[in-house]
mmCIF file of C-alpha atoms in Angstrom:
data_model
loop_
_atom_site.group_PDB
_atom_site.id
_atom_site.type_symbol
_atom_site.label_atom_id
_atom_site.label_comp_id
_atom_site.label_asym_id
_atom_site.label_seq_id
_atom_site.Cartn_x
_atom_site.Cartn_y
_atom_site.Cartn_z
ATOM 1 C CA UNK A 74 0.000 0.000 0.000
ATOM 2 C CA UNK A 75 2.562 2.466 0.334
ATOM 3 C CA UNK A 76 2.931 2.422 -3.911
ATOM 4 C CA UNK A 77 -0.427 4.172 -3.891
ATOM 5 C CA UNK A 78 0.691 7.278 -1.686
ATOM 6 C CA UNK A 79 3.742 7.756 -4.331
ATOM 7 C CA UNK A 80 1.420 7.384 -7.358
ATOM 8 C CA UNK A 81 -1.087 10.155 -6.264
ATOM 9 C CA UNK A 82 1.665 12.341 -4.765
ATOM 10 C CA UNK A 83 3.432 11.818 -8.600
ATOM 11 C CA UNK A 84 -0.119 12.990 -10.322
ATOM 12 C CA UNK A 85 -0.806 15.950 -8.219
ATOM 13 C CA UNK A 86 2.865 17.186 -8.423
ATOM 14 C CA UNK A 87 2.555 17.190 -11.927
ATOM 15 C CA UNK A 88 -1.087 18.857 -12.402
ATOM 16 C CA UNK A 89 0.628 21.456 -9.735
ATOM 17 C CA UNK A 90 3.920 21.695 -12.541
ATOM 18 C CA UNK A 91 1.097 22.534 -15.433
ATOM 19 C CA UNK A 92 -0.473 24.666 -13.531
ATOM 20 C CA UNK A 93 2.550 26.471 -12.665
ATOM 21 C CA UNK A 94 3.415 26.667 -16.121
ATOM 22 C CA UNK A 95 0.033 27.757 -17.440
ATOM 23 C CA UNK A 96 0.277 30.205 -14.938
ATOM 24 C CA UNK A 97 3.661 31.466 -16.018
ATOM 25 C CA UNK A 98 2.312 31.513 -19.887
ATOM 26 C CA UNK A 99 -0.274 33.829 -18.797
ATOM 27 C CA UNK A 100 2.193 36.538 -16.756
ATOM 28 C CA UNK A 101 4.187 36.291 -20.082
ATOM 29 C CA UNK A 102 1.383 36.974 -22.282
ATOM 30 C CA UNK A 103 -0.409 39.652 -19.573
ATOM 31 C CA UNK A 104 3.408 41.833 -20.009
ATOM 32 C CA UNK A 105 3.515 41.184 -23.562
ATOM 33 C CA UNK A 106 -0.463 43.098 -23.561
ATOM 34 C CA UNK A 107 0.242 45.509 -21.007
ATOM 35 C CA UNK A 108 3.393 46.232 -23.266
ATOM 36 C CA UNK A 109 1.288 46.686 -26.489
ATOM 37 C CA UNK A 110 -1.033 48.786 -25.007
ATOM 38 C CA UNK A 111 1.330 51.182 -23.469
ATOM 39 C CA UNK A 112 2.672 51.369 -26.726
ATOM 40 C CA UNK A 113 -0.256 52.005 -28.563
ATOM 41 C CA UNK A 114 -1.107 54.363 -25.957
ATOM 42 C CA UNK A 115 2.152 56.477 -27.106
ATOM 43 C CA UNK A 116 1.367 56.591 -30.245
ATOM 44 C CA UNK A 117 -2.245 57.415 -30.199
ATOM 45 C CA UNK A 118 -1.489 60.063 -28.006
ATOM 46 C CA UNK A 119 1.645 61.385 -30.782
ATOM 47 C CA UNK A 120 -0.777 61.395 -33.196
ATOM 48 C CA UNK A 121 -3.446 63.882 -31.651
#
């Protein structure tokens, strides 16, 4: 019985790894926006 403690312990530190990485993705793609919109802030505002 003590296999089946490893095997769940395995599972949930791997959904916790994609979560962690989907997480990360979406900080990278929320600086990227935040980036392009501060941006196109600029030059809307250069072009007024």
């Amino acid at each position: 019985m003590a296999v089946i403690p490893t095997a769940f312990n395995t599972k949930q530190q791997d959904n916790e790894q994609a979560q962690q990485a989907t997480i990360d993705e979406l900080h990278r793609q929320l600086g990227q926006v935040i980036s392009e919109r501060d941006w196109l802030k600029k030059k809307s505002s250069q072009l007024t």
